[in-house]
Coordinates of N, CA and C in Angstrom, one line a residue:
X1180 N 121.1 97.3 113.9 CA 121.8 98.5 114.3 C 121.7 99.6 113.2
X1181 N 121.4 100.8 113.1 CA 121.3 101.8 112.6 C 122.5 102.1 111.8
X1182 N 121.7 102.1 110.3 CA 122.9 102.5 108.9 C 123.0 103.9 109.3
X1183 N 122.3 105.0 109.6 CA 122.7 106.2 109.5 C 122.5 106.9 111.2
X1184 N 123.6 108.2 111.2 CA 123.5 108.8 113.0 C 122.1 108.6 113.0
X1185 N 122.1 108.5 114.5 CA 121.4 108.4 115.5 C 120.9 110.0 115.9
X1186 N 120.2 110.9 115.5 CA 120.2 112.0 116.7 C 119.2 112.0 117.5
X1187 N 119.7 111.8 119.1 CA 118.6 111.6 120.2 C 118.8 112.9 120.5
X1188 N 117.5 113.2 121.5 CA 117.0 114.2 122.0 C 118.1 114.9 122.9
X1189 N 118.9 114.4 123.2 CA 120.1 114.8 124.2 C 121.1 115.7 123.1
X1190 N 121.3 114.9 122.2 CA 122.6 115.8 121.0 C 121.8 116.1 119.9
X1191 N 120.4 116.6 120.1 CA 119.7 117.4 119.1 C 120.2 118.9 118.9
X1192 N 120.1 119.7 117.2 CA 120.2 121.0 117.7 C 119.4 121.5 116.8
X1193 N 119.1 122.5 116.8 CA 118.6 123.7 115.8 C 117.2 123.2 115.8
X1194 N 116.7 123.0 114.8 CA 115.2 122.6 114.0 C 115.2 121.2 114.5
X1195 N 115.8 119.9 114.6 CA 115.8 119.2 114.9 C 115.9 119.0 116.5
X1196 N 115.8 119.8 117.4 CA 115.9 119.9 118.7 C 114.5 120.8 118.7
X1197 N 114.1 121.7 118.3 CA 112.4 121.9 118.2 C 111.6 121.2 117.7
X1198 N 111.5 120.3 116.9 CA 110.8 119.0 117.0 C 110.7 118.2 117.8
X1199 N 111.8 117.8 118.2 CA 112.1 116.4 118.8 C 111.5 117.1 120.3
X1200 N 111.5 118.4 121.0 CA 110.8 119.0 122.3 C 109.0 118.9 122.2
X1201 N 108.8 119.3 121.0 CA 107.6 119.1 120.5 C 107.3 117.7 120.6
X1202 N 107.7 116.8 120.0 CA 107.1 115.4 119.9 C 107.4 114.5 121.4
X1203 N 108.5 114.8 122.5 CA 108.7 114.6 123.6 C 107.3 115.7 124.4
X1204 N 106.9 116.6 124.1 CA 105.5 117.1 124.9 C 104.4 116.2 124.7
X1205 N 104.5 115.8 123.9 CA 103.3 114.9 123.1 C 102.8 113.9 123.5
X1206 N 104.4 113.0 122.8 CA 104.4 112.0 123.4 C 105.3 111.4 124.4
X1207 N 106.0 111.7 125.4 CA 106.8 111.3 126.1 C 108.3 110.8 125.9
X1208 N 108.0 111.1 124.5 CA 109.6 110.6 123.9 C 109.3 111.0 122.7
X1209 N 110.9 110.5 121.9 CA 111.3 110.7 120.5 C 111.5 109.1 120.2
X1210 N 110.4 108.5 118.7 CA 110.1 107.3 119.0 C 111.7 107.1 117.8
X1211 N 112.5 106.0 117.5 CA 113.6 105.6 117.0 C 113.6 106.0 115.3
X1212 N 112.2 105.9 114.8 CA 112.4 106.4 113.4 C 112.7 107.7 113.5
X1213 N 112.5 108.7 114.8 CA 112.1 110.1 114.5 C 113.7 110.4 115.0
X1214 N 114.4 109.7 115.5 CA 115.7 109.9 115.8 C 116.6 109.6 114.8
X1215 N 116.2 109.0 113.7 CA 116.7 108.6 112.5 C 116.6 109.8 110.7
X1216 N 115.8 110.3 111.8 CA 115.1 111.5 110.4 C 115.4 112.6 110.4
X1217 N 115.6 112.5 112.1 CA 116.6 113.9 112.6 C 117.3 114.6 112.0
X1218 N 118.5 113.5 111.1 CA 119.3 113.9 110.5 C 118.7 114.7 109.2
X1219 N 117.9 115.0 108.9 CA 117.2 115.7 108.1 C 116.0 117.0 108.5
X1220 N 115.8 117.8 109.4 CA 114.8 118.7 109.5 C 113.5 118.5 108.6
X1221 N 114.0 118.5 107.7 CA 113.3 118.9 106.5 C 112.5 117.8 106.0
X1222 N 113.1 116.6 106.6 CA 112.8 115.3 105.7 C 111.7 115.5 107.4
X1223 N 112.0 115.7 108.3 CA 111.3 115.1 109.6 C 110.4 115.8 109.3
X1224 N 110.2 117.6 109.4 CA 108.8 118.0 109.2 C 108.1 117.5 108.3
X1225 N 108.9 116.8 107.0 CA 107.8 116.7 105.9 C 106.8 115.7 106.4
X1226 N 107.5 114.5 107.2 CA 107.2 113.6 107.0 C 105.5 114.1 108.4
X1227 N 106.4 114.6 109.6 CA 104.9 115.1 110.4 C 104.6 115.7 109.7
X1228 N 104.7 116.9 108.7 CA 103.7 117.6 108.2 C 102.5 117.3 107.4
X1229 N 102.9 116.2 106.6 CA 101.8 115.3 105.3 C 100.9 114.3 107.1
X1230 N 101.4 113.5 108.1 CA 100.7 113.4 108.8 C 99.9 114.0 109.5
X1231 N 100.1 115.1 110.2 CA 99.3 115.8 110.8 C 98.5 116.3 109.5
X1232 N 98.5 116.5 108.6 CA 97.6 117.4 107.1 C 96.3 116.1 107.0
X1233 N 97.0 115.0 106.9 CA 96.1 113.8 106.1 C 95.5 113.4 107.8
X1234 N 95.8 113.7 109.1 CA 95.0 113.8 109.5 C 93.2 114.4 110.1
X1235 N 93.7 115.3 109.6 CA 92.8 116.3 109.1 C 91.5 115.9 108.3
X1236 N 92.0 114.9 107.5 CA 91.1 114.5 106.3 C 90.1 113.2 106.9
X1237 N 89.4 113.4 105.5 CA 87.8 112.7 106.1 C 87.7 111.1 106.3
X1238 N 88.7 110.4 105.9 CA 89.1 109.2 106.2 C 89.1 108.9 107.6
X1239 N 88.4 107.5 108.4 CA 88.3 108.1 109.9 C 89.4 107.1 110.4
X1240 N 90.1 107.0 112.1 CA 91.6 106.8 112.2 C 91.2 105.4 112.0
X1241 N 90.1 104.7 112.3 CA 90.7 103.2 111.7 C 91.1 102.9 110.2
X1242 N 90.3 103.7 109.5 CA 90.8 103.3 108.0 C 91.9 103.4 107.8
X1243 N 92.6 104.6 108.4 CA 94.2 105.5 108.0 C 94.9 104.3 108.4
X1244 N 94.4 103.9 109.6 CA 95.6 102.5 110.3 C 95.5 101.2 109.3
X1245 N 94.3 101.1 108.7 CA 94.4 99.7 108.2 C 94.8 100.2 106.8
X1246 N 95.1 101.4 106.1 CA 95.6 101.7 105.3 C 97.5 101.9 105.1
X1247 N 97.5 102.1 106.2 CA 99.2 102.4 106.5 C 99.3 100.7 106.9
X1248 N 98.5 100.1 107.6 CA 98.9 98.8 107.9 C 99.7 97.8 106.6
X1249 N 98.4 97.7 105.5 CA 98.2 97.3 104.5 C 99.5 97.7 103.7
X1250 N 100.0 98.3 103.6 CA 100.7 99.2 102.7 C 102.6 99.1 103.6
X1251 N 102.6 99.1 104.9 CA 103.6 98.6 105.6 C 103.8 97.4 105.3
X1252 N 103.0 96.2 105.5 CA 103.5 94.9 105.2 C 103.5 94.4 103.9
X1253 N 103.1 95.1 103.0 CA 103.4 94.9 101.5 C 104.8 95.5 101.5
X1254 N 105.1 96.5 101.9 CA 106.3 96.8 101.6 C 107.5 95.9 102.7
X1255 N 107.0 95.1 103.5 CA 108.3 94.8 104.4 C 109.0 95.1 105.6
X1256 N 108.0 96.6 105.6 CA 108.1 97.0 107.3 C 107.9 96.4 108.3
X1257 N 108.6 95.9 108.7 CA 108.0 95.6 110.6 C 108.3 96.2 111.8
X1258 N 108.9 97.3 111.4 CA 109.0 98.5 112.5 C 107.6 99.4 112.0
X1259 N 106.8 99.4 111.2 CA 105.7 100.3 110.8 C 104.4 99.7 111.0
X1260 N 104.9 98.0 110.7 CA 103.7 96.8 111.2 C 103.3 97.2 112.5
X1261 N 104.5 97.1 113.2 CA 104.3 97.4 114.7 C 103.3 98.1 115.7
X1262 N 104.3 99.6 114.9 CA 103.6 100.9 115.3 C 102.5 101.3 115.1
X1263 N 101.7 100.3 113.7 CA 100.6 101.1 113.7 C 99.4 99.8 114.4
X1264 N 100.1 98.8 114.2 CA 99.2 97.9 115.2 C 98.6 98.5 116.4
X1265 N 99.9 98.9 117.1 CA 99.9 99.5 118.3 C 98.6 100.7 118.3
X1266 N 99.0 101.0 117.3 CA 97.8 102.9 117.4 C 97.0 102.2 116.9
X1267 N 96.4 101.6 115.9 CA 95.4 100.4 115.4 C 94.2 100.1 116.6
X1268 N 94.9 99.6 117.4 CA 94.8 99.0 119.0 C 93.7 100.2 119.9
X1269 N 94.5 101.3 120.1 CA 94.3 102.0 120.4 C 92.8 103.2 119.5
X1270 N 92.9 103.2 118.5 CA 91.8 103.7 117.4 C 90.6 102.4 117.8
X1271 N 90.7 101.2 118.2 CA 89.4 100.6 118.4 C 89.4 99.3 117.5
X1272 N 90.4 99.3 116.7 CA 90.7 97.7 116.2 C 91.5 96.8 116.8
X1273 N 90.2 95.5 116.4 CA 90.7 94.2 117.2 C 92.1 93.5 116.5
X1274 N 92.4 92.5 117.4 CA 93.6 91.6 117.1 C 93.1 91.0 116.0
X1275 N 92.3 90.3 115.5 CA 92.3 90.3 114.3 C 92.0 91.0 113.3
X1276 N 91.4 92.3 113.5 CA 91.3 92.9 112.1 C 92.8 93.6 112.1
X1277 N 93.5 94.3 112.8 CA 95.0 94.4 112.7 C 95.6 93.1 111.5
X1278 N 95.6 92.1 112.0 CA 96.1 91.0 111.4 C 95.8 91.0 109.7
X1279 N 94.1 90.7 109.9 CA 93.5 90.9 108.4 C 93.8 92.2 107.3
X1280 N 94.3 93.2 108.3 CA 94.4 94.6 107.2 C 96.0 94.3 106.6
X1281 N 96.5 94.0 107.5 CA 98.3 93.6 106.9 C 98.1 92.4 105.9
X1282 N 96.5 91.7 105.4 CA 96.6 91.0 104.5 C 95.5 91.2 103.5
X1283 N 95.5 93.2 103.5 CA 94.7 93.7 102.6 C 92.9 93.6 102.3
X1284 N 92.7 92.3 104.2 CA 91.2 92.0 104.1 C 91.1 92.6 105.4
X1285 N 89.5 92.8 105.1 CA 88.4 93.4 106.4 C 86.9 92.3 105.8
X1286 N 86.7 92.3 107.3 CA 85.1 92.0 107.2 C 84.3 92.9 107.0
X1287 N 84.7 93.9 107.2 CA 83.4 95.1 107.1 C 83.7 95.7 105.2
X1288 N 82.8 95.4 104.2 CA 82.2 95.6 103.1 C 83.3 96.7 102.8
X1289 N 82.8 97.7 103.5 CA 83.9 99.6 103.0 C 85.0 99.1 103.6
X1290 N 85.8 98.9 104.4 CA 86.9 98.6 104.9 C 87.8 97.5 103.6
X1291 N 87.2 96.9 103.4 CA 87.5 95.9 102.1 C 87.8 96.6 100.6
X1292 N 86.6 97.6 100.6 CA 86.7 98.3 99.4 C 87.6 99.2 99.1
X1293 N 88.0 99.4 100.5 CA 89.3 100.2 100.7 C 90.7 99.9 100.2
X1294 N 90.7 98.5 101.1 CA 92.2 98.0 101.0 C 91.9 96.9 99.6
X1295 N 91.4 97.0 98.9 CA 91.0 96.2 97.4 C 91.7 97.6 97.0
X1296 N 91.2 99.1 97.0 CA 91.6 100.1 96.3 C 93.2 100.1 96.4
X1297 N 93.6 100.4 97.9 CA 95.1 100.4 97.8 C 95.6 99.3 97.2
X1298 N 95.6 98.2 97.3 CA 96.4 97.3 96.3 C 96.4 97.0 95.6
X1299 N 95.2 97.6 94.4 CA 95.4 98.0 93.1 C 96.1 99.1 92.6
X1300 N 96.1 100.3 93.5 CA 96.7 101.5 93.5 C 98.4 100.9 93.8
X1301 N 98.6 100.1 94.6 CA 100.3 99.4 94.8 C 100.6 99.2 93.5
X1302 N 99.9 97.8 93.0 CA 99.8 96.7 92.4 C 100.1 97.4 91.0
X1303 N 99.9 98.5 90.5 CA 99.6 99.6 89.1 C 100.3 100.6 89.3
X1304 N 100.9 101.0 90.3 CA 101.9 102.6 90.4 C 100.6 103.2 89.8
X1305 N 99.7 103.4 90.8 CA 98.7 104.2 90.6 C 97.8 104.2 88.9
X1306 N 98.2 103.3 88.2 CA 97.5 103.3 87.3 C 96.2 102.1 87.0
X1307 N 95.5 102.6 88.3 CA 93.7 101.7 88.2 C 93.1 101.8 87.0
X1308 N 92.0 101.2 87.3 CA 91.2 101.1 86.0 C 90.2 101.8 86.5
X1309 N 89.2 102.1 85.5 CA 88.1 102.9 86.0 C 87.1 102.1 87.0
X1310 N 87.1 101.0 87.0 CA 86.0 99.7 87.7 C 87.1 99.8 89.0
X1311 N 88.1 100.2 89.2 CA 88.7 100.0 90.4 C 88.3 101.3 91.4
X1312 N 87.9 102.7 90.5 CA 87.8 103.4 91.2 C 86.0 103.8 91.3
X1313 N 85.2 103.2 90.6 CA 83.9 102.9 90.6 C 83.4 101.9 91.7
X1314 N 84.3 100.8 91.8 CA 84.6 99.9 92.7 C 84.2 100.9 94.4
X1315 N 85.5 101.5 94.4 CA 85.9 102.1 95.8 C 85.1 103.2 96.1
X1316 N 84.0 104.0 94.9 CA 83.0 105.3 95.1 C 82.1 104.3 95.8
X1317 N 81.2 103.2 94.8 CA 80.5 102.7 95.4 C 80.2 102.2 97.1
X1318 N 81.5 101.9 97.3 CA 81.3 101.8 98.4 C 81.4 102.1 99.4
X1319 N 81.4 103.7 99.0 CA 80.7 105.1 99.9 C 82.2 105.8 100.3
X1320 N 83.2 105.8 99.0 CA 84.5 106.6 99.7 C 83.8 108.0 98.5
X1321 N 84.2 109.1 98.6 CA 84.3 110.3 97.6 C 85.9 110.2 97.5
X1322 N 85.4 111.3 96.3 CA 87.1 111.2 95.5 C 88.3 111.4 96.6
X1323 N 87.7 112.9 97.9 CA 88.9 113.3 98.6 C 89.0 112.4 99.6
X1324 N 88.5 111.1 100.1 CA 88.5 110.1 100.6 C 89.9 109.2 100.1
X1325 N 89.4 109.1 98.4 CA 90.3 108.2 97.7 C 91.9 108.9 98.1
X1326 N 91.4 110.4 97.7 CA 92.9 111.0 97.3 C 93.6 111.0 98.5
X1327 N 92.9 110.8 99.9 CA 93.5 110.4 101.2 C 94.5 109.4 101.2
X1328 N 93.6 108.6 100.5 CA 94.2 106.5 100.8 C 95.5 107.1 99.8
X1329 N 95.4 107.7 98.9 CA 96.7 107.5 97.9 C 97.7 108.5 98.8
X1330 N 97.6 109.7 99.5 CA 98.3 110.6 100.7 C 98.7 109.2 101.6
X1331 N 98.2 108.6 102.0 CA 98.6 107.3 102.9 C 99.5 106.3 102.4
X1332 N 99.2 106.1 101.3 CA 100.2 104.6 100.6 C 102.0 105.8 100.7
X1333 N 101.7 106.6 100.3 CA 102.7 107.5 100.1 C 103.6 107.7 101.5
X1334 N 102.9 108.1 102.4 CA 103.2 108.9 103.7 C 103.6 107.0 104.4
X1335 N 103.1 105.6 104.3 CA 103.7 104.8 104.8 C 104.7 104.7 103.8
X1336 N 105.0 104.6 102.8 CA 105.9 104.3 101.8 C 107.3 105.0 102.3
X1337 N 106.9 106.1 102.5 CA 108.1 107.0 103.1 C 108.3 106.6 103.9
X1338 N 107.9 106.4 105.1 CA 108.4 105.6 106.4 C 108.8 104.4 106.2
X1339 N 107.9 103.5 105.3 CA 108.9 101.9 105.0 C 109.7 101.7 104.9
X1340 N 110.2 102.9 103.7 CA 111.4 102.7 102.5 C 112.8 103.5 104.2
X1341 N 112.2 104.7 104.6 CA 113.3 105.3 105.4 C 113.6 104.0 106.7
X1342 N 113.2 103.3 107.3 CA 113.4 102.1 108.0 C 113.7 101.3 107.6
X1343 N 113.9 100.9 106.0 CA 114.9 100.2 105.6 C 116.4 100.4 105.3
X1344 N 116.1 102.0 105.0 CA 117.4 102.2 105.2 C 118.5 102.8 106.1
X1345 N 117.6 103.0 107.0 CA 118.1 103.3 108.6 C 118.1 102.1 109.5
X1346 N 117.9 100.8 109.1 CA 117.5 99.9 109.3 C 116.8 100.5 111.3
X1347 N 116.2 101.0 111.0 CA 115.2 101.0 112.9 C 114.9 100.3 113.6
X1348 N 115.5 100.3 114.6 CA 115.7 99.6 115.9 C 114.3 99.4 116.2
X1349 N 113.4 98.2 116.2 CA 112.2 98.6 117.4 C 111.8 98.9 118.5
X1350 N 111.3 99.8 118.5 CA 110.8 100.3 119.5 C 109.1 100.6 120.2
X1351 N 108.5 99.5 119.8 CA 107.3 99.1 120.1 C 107.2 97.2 119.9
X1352 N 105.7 97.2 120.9 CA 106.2 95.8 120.7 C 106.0 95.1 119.5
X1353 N 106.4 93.6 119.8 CA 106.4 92.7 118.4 C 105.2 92.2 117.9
X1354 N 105.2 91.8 116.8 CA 104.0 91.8 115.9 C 104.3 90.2 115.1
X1355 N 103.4 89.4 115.3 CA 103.4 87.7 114.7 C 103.5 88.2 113.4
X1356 N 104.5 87.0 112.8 CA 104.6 87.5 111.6 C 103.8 86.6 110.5
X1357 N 103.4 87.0 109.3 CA 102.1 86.5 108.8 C 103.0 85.6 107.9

């Protein structure tokens, strides 16, 4: 049950009722974290705004998912596990590479050198070594690639950490747990 209000789309107002119309055009609804964030405008745009921005970027959407994947189940999410399975799913990854990114591995060589980067980047509060990020050029990321994955550890971090303490109802389906 939800530590903090609830604002649904019905008792939205101000800035938080022009989003929540926006994201109901979109997507057909206001999904349970975004009814939790509500209570903040500011925290909700931020949190769309760094997404829609880092989507933009040159990272392509399977990486972003196995990057938010990776970085969700290190932290404990399974309302984030879920969601991005789901969009995971939908970007063109299989049931098991979903599986494998929530345990920081891929079969595919770059995909690997990816999530080897993020969980050194976890594992060090960002303080890699130079072979970690020689590591991750070689295997064909550029810097604003990197500086993406690090915009991503961040942008799930934020969502982990706010679903733990809004504790979030799920609202997508369930996800085996590893």
């Amino acid at each position: 049950m939800p530590r903090l209000n609830t604002v649904t789309p019905e008792n939205a107002a101000g800035e938080t009722k022009e989003v929540f119309d926006v994201l109901q055009k979109k997507a057909g609804k206001v999904v349970n974290i975004f009814q939790g964030m509500g209570n903040s405008p500011a925290a909700l745009k931020g949190y769309l705004g760094l997404t829609s921005a880092l989507a933009e970027g040159d990272l392509t959407k399977a990486e972003r998912e196995i990057v938010y994947l990776a970085v969700s189940e290190r932290n404990g999410c399974t309302y984030c596990a879920a969601a991005h399975t789901m969009i995971g799913k939908k970007v063109g990854l299989d049931d098991a590479e979903l599986l494998d990114a929530r345990r920081f591995v891929s079969k595919d060589p770059k995909h690997q050198a990816l999530l080897s980067f993020v969980r050194r980047a976890m594992e060090t509060q960002g303080f890699v070594d130079d072979g970690d990020i020689t590591a991750v050029r070689e295997a064909g990321y550029t810097d604003g690639q990197i500086t993406e994955a690090i915009g991503y550890i961040a942008l799930a971090t934020f969502s982990n950490l706010f679903n733990h303490v809004y504790d979030t109802e799920l609202d997508f389906p369930e996800i085996a747990k590893l």
